[in-house]
Amino acid sequence: MIEENKKGMLVVISGFSGVGKGTVVQHVFESLPTLQFSISCTTRKMRQGEENGVNYFFLSEEEFEGKIKRGEFVEYTKTFGNYYGTLKSEIDRPLKKGVDVLLELNVVGARNIKSMYPDAVTIFIQPPSIDVLKARLIGRGTDSQESIARRLKEIEVESKDIKNYDYIVTNKVAATCADEIVGIINSEHRRVCRQNLKNLFKSEE
Ligand code: 5GP
């Protein structure tokens, strides 16, 4: 019997600010409890309800730059004046153990991960419409007017990168969108290139 390769898979999720990535991703983890979240480092301020070591590792600029110098990041970027970066340890350890890793990254991070790990599956979450997105951004009340304007500008820039993703899903209802993502992950595991074809003629006895 052909066995699935035991190496874990990288799943990169991106989406515009305010698209509801967090809720969608939460639903994905409920359906796939063995999936591991790659906790990024950031220098941005902690938002209400966030926890250090759960949502992000919240670092000072000095701490972040120290990690850059020591080569601890597989990728990092500076957006909205804050650093964001993925630690090598957050992805290499689980991958070796055969555990799938979900990364929530901006378009720059997704592009960098895909060039380093071509097997990574990249998924872009789009809003049902730009008006719904604007309403969500204003409605969540966590960003200043200036920050909302900056995020809307960023959306324009980021939309040019959508064509580079493997999949695009729409977040109309978070649970439905999450089901689509779970379906993609399960299908990707069935791809022939991810199977261990050497075992085809191996007897099971
Ligand atoms: P937020 O401040 O809303 O949590 O995140 C801002 C943006 O940074 C989002 O698009 C998020 O996906 C992205 N992001 C979070 N962590 C990382 C990371 O480690 N690397 C990159 N490139 N982007 C990240």
PDB file of C-alpha atoms and ligand atoms in Angstrom:
ATOM      1  CA  MET A   1       0.000   0.000   0.000  1.00  0.00           C
ATOM      2  CA  ILE A   2       1.176   3.522  -0.711  1.00  0.00           C
ATOM      3  CA  GLU A   3       1.767   5.430   2.491  1.00  0.00           C
ATOM      4  CA  GLU A   4       1.614   9.136   2.928  1.00  0.00           C
ATOM      5  CA  ASN A   5       4.967  10.798   3.371  1.00  0.00           C
ATOM      6  CA  LYS A   6       5.439  11.397   7.079  1.00  0.00           C
ATOM      7  CA  LYS A   7       6.802  14.915   6.571  1.00  0.00           C
ATOM      8  CA  GLY A   8       4.456  17.638   7.762  1.00  0.00           C
ATOM      9  CA  MET A   9       2.924  20.188   5.419  1.00  0.00           C
ATOM     10  CA  LEU A  10       3.096  23.979   5.619  1.00  0.00           C
ATOM     11  CA  VAL A  11      -0.209  25.783   5.175  1.00  0.00           C
ATOM     12  CA  VAL A  12       0.059  29.538   4.708  1.00  0.00           C
ATOM     13  CA  ILE A  13      -3.070  31.626   5.230  1.00  0.00           C
ATOM     14  CA  SER A  14      -3.242  35.269   4.182  1.00  0.00           C
ATOM     15  CA  GLY A  15      -6.025  37.776   3.819  1.00  0.00           C
ATOM     16  CA  PHE A  16      -6.657  41.468   4.021  1.00  0.00           C
ATOM     17  CA  SER A  17      -6.781  43.149   7.402  1.00  0.00           C
ATOM     18  CA  GLY A  18     -10.292  42.766   8.824  1.00  0.00           C
ATOM     19  CA  VAL A  19     -11.265  39.822   6.615  1.00  0.00           C
ATOM     20  CA  GLY A  20     -11.821  37.671   9.700  1.00  0.00           C
ATOM     21  CA  LYS A  21      -8.766  35.406   9.358  1.00  0.00           C
ATOM     22  CA  GLY A  22      -8.580  34.844  13.114  1.00  0.00           C
ATOM     23  CA  THR A  23     -12.102  33.391  13.390  1.00  0.00           C
ATOM     24  CA  VAL A  24     -11.692  31.260  10.273  1.00  0.00           C
ATOM     25  CA  VAL A  25      -8.375  29.889  11.523  1.00  0.00           C
ATOM     26  CA  GLN A  26      -9.936  29.089  14.929  1.00  0.00           C
ATOM     27  CA  HIS A  27     -12.576  26.950  13.173  1.00  0.00           C
ATOM     28  CA  VAL A  28      -9.855  25.209  11.136  1.00  0.00           C
ATOM     29  CA  PHE A  29      -8.058  24.236  14.370  1.00  0.00           C
ATOM     30  CA  GLU A  30     -11.307  22.857  15.814  1.00  0.00           C
ATOM     31  CA  SER A  31     -11.597  20.528  12.795  1.00  0.00           C
ATOM     32  CA  LEU A  32      -7.902  19.633  12.641  1.00  0.00           C
ATOM     33  CA  PRO A  33      -6.655  19.488  16.256  1.00  0.00           C
ATOM     34  CA  THR A  34      -3.240  18.055  15.315  1.00  0.00           C
ATOM     35  CA  LEU A  35      -2.459  21.092  13.155  1.00  0.00           C
ATOM     36  CA  GLN A  36       0.068  23.393  14.841  1.00  0.00           C
ATOM     37  CA  PHE A  37      -0.019  27.187  14.713  1.00  0.00           C
ATOM     38  CA  SER A  38       3.296  28.893  13.971  1.00  0.00           C
ATOM     39  CA  ILE A  39       3.491  31.645  16.582  1.00  0.00           C
ATOM     40  CA  SER A  40       5.140  34.647  14.959  1.00  0.00           C
ATOM     41  CA  CYS A  41       7.202  37.304  16.703  1.00  0.00           C
ATOM     42  CA  THR A  42       6.085  40.907  16.499  1.00  0.00           C
ATOM     43  CA  THR A  43       7.017  44.305  17.880  1.00  0.00           C
ATOM     44  CA  ARG A  44       3.453  45.651  17.625  1.00  0.00           C
ATOM     45  CA  LYS A  45       1.487  46.353  20.797  1.00  0.00           C
ATOM     46  CA  MET A  46      -0.645  43.571  22.211  1.00  0.00           C
ATOM     47  CA  ARG A  47      -4.376  44.007  21.431  1.00  0.00           C
ATOM     48  CA  GLN A  48      -7.110  43.353  23.945  1.00  0.00           C
ATOM     49  CA  GLY A  49      -7.735  39.638  24.282  1.00  0.00           C
ATOM     50  CA  GLU A  50      -4.317  38.660  22.920  1.00  0.00           C
ATOM     51  CA  GLU A  51      -1.792  36.650  24.922  1.00  0.00           C
ATOM     52  CA  ASN A  52       1.984  36.536  24.719  1.00  0.00           C
ATOM     53  CA  GLY A  53       3.129  33.130  23.456  1.00  0.00           C
ATOM     54  CA  VAL A  54      -0.352  32.308  22.132  1.00  0.00           C
ATOM     55  CA  ASN A  55      -1.186  34.863  19.410  1.00  0.00           C
ATOM     56  CA  TYR A  56       2.359  36.172  19.022  1.00  0.00           C
ATOM     57  CA  PHE A  57       5.630  36.409  20.907  1.00  0.00           C
ATOM     58  CA  PHE A  58       5.516  40.137  21.676  1.00  0.00           C
ATOM     59  CA  LEU A  59       9.077  41.517  21.564  1.00  0.00           C
ATOM     60  CA  SER A  60      10.822  44.875  21.810  1.00  0.00           C
ATOM     61  CA  GLU A  61      12.656  46.183  18.701  1.00  0.00           C
ATOM     62  CA  GLU A  62      15.994  45.302  20.351  1.00  0.00           C
ATOM     63  CA  GLU A  63      14.888  41.739  21.079  1.00  0.00           C
ATOM     64  CA  PHE A  64      13.554  41.326  17.512  1.00  0.00           C
ATOM     65  CA  GLU A  65      16.718  42.742  15.939  1.00  0.00           C
ATOM     66  CA  GLY A  66      18.814  40.406  18.118  1.00  0.00           C
ATOM     67  CA  LYS A  67      16.944  37.444  16.647  1.00  0.00           C
ATOM     68  CA  ILE A  68      17.514  38.808  13.105  1.00  0.00           C
ATOM     69  CA  LYS A  69      21.265  39.022  13.812  1.00  0.00           C
ATOM     70  CA  ARG A  70      21.348  35.472  15.189  1.00  0.00           C
ATOM     71  CA  GLY A  71      19.525  34.204  12.063  1.00  0.00           C
ATOM     72  CA  GLU A  72      16.557  32.857  14.041  1.00  0.00           C
ATOM     73  CA  PHE A  73      13.935  33.875  11.453  1.00  0.00           C
ATOM     74  CA  VAL A  74      13.001  31.973   8.328  1.00  0.00           C
ATOM     75  CA  GLU A  75      11.370  35.214   7.096  1.00  0.00           C
ATOM     76  CA  TYR A  76      10.541  38.606   8.540  1.00  0.00           C
ATOM     77  CA  THR A  77       9.033  41.871   7.373  1.00  0.00           C
ATOM     78  CA  LYS A  78       8.257  45.349   8.628  1.00  0.00           C
ATOM     79  CA  THR A  79       4.668  46.541   8.053  1.00  0.00           C
ATOM     80  CA  PHE A  80       2.775  49.403   9.639  1.00  0.00           C
ATOM     81  CA  GLY A  81       6.063  50.306  11.376  1.00  0.00           C
ATOM     82  CA  ASN A  82       6.235  46.981  13.210  1.00  0.00           C
ATOM     83  CA  TYR A  83       8.338  43.898  12.692  1.00  0.00           C
ATOM     84  CA  TYR A  84       6.680  40.520  12.081  1.00  0.00           C
ATOM     85  CA  GLY A  85       8.703  37.321  11.703  1.00  0.00           C
ATOM     86  CA  THR A  86       8.471  33.546  11.558  1.00  0.00           C
ATOM     87  CA  LEU A  87      10.904  31.628  13.738  1.00  0.00           C
ATOM     88  CA  LYS A  88      12.731  28.702  12.107  1.00  0.00           C
ATOM     89  CA  SER A  89      12.078  26.669  15.244  1.00  0.00           C
ATOM     90  CA  GLU A  90       8.290  27.169  14.931  1.00  0.00           C
ATOM     91  CA  ILE A  91       8.187  25.340  11.611  1.00  0.00           C
ATOM     92  CA  ASP A  92      11.211  23.048  11.334  1.00  0.00           C
ATOM     93  CA  ARG A  93      10.576  21.088  14.554  1.00  0.00           C
ATOM     94  CA  PRO A  94       6.942  20.113  13.842  1.00  0.00           C
ATOM     95  CA  LEU A  95       7.648  19.467  10.136  1.00  0.00           C
ATOM     96  CA  LYS A  96      10.340  16.924  11.048  1.00  0.00           C
ATOM     97  CA  LYS A  97       7.882  15.196  13.393  1.00  0.00           C
ATOM     98  CA  GLY A  98       5.324  14.936  10.569  1.00  0.00           C
ATOM     99  CA  VAL A  99       3.048  17.613  12.011  1.00  0.00           C
ATOM    100  CA  ASP A 100       1.307  20.114   9.703  1.00  0.00           C
ATOM    101  CA  VAL A 101       1.938  23.775  10.490  1.00  0.00           C
ATOM    102  CA  LEU A 102      -0.406  26.684   9.796  1.00  0.00           C
ATOM    103  CA  LEU A 103       1.147  30.106   9.288  1.00  0.00           C
ATOM    104  CA  GLU A 104      -0.830  33.344   9.166  1.00  0.00           C
ATOM    105  CA  LEU A 105       1.307  35.712   7.083  1.00  0.00           C
ATOM    106  CA  ASN A 106       1.044  38.809   4.959  1.00  0.00           C
ATOM    107  CA  VAL A 107       1.647  38.542   1.205  1.00  0.00           C
ATOM    108  CA  VAL A 108       5.394  39.187   1.559  1.00  0.00           C
ATOM    109  CA  GLY A 109       5.743  36.375   4.096  1.00  0.00           C
ATOM    110  CA  ALA A 110       3.675  34.001   1.952  1.00  0.00           C
ATOM    111  CA  ARG A 111       5.846  34.749  -1.086  1.00  0.00           C
ATOM    112  CA  ASN A 112       9.052  34.188   0.896  1.00  0.00           C
ATOM    113  CA  ILE A 113       7.849  30.925   2.443  1.00  0.00           C
ATOM    114  CA  LYS A 114       6.696  29.600  -0.947  1.00  0.00           C
ATOM    115  CA  SER A 115      10.107  30.316  -2.492  1.00  0.00           C
ATOM    116  CA  MET A 116      11.891  28.520   0.356  1.00  0.00           C
ATOM    117  CA  TYR A 117       9.344  25.707   0.771  1.00  0.00           C
ATOM    118  CA  PRO A 118       7.777  25.096  -2.677  1.00  0.00           C
ATOM    119  CA  ASP A 119       5.615  22.305  -1.163  1.00  0.00           C
ATOM    120  CA  ALA A 120       3.850  24.840   1.072  1.00  0.00           C
ATOM    121  CA  VAL A 121       0.151  25.320   0.346  1.00  0.00           C
ATOM    122  CA  THR A 122      -0.838  28.987   0.142  1.00  0.00           C
ATOM    123  CA  ILE A 123      -4.435  30.063   0.663  1.00  0.00           C
ATOM    124  CA  PHE A 124      -5.809  33.591   0.345  1.00  0.00           C
ATOM    125  CA  ILE A 125      -9.001  34.546   2.185  1.00  0.00           C
ATOM    126  CA  GLN A 126     -10.967  37.230   0.362  1.00  0.00           C
ATOM    127  CA  PRO A 127     -13.956  39.204   1.714  1.00  0.00           C
ATOM    128  CA  PRO A 128     -17.385  38.869   0.050  1.00  0.00           C
ATOM    129  CA  SER A 129     -16.912  42.480  -1.105  1.00  0.00           C
ATOM    130  CA  ILE A 130     -14.703  45.502  -0.436  1.00  0.00           C
ATOM    131  CA  ASP A 131     -17.624  47.273   1.279  1.00  0.00           C
ATOM    132  CA  VAL A 132     -18.065  44.397   3.734  1.00  0.00           C
ATOM    133  CA  LEU A 133     -14.351  44.603   4.471  1.00  0.00           C
ATOM    134  CA  LYS A 134     -14.425  48.366   5.107  1.00  0.00           C
ATOM    135  CA  ALA A 135     -17.397  47.930   7.452  1.00  0.00           C
ATOM    136  CA  ARG A 136     -15.604  45.146   9.368  1.00  0.00           C
ATOM    137  CA  LEU A 137     -12.403  47.187   9.731  1.00  0.00           C
ATOM    138  CA  ILE A 138     -14.292  50.159  11.149  1.00  0.00           C
ATOM    139  CA  GLY A 139     -16.631  47.982  13.204  1.00  0.00           C
ATOM    140  CA  ARG A 140     -13.985  46.031  15.105  1.00  0.00           C
ATOM    141  CA  GLY A 141     -12.993  49.266  16.852  1.00  0.00           C
ATOM    142  CA  THR A 142      -9.385  48.232  17.527  1.00  0.00           C
ATOM    143  CA  ASP A 143      -7.764  50.557  14.993  1.00  0.00           C
ATOM    144  CA  SER A 144      -7.505  54.333  14.830  1.00  0.00           C
ATOM    145  CA  GLN A 145      -8.783  56.200  11.746  1.00  0.00           C
ATOM    146  CA  GLU A 146      -5.201  56.653  10.603  1.00  0.00           C
ATOM    147  CA  SER A 147      -4.512  52.949  10.994  1.00  0.00           C
ATOM    148  CA  ILE A 148      -7.694  52.053   9.057  1.00  0.00           C
ATOM    149  CA  ALA A 149      -6.649  54.368   6.201  1.00  0.00           C
ATOM    150  CA  ARG A 150      -3.186  52.735   6.154  1.00  0.00           C
ATOM    151  CA  ARG A 151      -4.682  49.256   6.150  1.00  0.00           C
ATOM    152  CA  LEU A 152      -6.999  50.143   3.241  1.00  0.00           C
ATOM    153  CA  LYS A 153      -4.000  51.385   1.244  1.00  0.00           C
ATOM    154  CA  GLU A 154      -2.172  48.160   2.072  1.00  0.00           C
ATOM    155  CA  ILE A 155      -5.181  46.168   0.770  1.00  0.00           C
ATOM    156  CA  GLU A 156      -4.759  47.809  -2.636  1.00  0.00           C
ATOM    157  CA  VAL A 157      -1.091  46.802  -2.726  1.00  0.00           C
ATOM    158  CA  GLU A 158      -1.698  43.280  -1.382  1.00  0.00           C
ATOM    159  CA  SER A 159      -4.449  42.533  -3.909  1.00  0.00           C
ATOM    160  CA  LYS A 160      -1.791  42.473  -6.659  1.00  0.00           C
ATOM    161  CA  ASP A 161      -0.282  39.383  -5.020  1.00  0.00           C
ATOM    162  CA  ILE A 162      -3.425  37.224  -4.938  1.00  0.00           C
ATOM    163  CA  LYS A 163      -2.530  35.653  -8.293  1.00  0.00           C
ATOM    164  CA  ASN A 164       0.524  33.993  -6.695  1.00  0.00           C
ATOM    165  CA  TYR A 165      -1.539  31.928  -4.236  1.00  0.00           C
ATOM    166  CA  ASP A 166      -2.500  28.280  -4.769  1.00  0.00           C
ATOM    167  CA  TYR A 167      -6.089  28.747  -3.541  1.00  0.00           C
ATOM    168  CA  ILE A 168      -8.560  31.520  -2.872  1.00  0.00           C
ATOM    169  CA  VAL A 169     -11.547  31.189  -0.529  1.00  0.00           C
ATOM    170  CA  THR A 170     -14.261  33.682   0.435  1.00  0.00           C
ATOM    171  CA  ASN A 171     -15.137  34.444   4.030  1.00  0.00           C
ATOM    172  CA  LYS A 172     -18.869  34.995   3.963  1.00  0.00           C
ATOM    173  CA  VAL A 173     -19.543  32.663   6.879  1.00  0.00           C
ATOM    174  CA  ALA A 174     -16.424  31.808   8.904  1.00  0.00           C
ATOM    175  CA  ALA A 175     -17.335  28.155   9.587  1.00  0.00           C
ATOM    176  CA  THR A 176     -18.068  27.485   5.893  1.00  0.00           C
ATOM    177  CA  CYS A 177     -14.848  29.173   4.825  1.00  0.00           C
ATOM    178  CA  ALA A 178     -12.946  27.056   7.384  1.00  0.00           C
ATOM    179  CA  ASP A 179     -14.568  23.878   5.998  1.00  0.00           C
ATOM    180  CA  GLU A 180     -13.271  24.805   2.542  1.00  0.00           C
ATOM    181  CA  ILE A 181      -9.764  25.249   3.944  1.00  0.00           C
ATOM    182  CA  VAL A 182      -9.957  21.882   5.752  1.00  0.00           C
ATOM    183  CA  GLY A 183     -11.034  20.337   2.424  1.00  0.00           C
ATOM    184  CA  ILE A 184      -8.019  21.865   0.680  1.00  0.00           C
ATOM    185  CA  ILE A 185      -5.636  20.574   3.373  1.00  0.00           C
ATOM    186  CA  ASN A 186      -7.111  17.053   3.170  1.00  0.00           C
ATOM    187  CA  SER A 187      -6.947  17.037  -0.642  1.00  0.00           C
ATOM    188  CA  GLU A 188      -3.359  18.292  -0.623  1.00  0.00           C
ATOM    189  CA  HIS A 189      -2.426  15.310   1.557  1.00  0.00           C
ATOM    190  CA  ARG A 190      -3.794  12.991  -1.141  1.00  0.00           C
ATOM    191  CA  ARG A 191      -1.566  14.480  -3.875  1.00  0.00           C
ATOM    192  CA  VAL A 192       0.593  11.786  -5.448  1.00  0.00           C
ATOM    193  CA  CYS A 193       3.738  13.908  -5.000  1.00  0.00           C
ATOM    194  CA  ARG A 194       3.196  13.780  -1.213  1.00  0.00           C
ATOM    195  CA  GLN A 195       2.974   9.967  -1.137  1.00  0.00           C
ATOM    196  CA  ASN A 196       5.720   7.503  -0.442  1.00  0.00           C
ATOM    197  CA  LEU A 197       5.617   5.598  -3.736  1.00  0.00           C
ATOM    198  CA  LYS A 198       8.529   3.371  -2.684  1.00  0.00           C
ATOM    199  CA  ASN A 199       6.093   1.414  -0.513  1.00  0.00           C
ATOM    200  CA  LEU A 200       3.842   0.457  -3.428  1.00  0.00           C
ATOM    201  CA  PHE A 201       5.154  -3.107  -3.732  1.00  0.00           C
ATOM    202  CA  LYS A 202       5.942  -3.601  -0.073  1.00  0.00           C
ATOM    203  CA  SER A 203       3.972  -6.502   1.425  1.00  0.00           C
ATOM    204  CA  GLU A 204       1.878  -5.629   4.462  1.00  0.00           C
ATOM    205  CA  GLU A 205       2.700  -8.975   6.135  1.00  0.00           C
TER     206      GLU A 205
HETATM  207  P1  5GP B   1      -1.852  41.975  12.776  1.00  0.00           P
HETATM  208  O1  5GP B   1      -1.100  43.158  13.302  1.00  0.00           O
HETATM  209  O2  5GP B   1      -3.226  42.349  12.295  1.00  0.00           O
HETATM  210  O3  5GP B   1      -1.872  40.815  13.750  1.00  0.00           O
HETATM  211  O4  5GP B   1      -1.052  41.431  11.498  1.00  0.00           O
HETATM  212  C1  5GP B   1      -0.704  42.283  10.440  1.00  0.00           C
HETATM  213  C2  5GP B   1      -0.255  41.433   9.249  1.00  0.00           C
HETATM  214  O5  5GP B   1       0.981  40.759   9.528  1.00  0.00           O
HETATM  215  C3  5GP B   1      -1.248  40.323   8.892  1.00  0.00           C
HETATM  216  O6  5GP B   1      -1.396  40.315   7.476  1.00  0.00           O
HETATM  217  C4  5GP B   1      -0.571  39.063   9.380  1.00  0.00           C
HETATM  218  O7  5GP B   1      -0.985  37.909   8.643  1.00  0.00           O
HETATM  219  C5  5GP B   1       0.883  39.397   9.124  1.00  0.00           C
HETATM  220  N1  5GP B   1       1.834  38.569   9.872  1.00  0.00           N
HETATM  221  C6  5GP B   1       1.701  38.044  11.108  1.00  0.00           C
HETATM  222  N2  5GP B   1       2.790  37.351  11.452  1.00  0.00           N
HETATM  223  C7  5GP B   1       3.641  37.420  10.408  1.00  0.00           C
HETATM  224  C8  5GP B   1       4.951  36.876  10.151  1.00  0.00           C
HETATM  225  O8  5GP B   1       5.560  36.189  10.953  1.00  0.00           O
HETATM  226  N3  5GP B   1       5.508  37.188   8.950  1.00  0.00           N
HETATM  227  C9  5GP B   1       4.871  37.938   8.023  1.00  0.00           C
HETATM  228  N4  5GP B   1       5.505  38.140   6.872  1.00  0.00           N
HETATM  229  N5  5GP B   1       3.648  38.453   8.229  1.00  0.00           N
HETATM  230  C10 5GP B   1       3.042  38.211   9.405  1.00  0.00           C
END
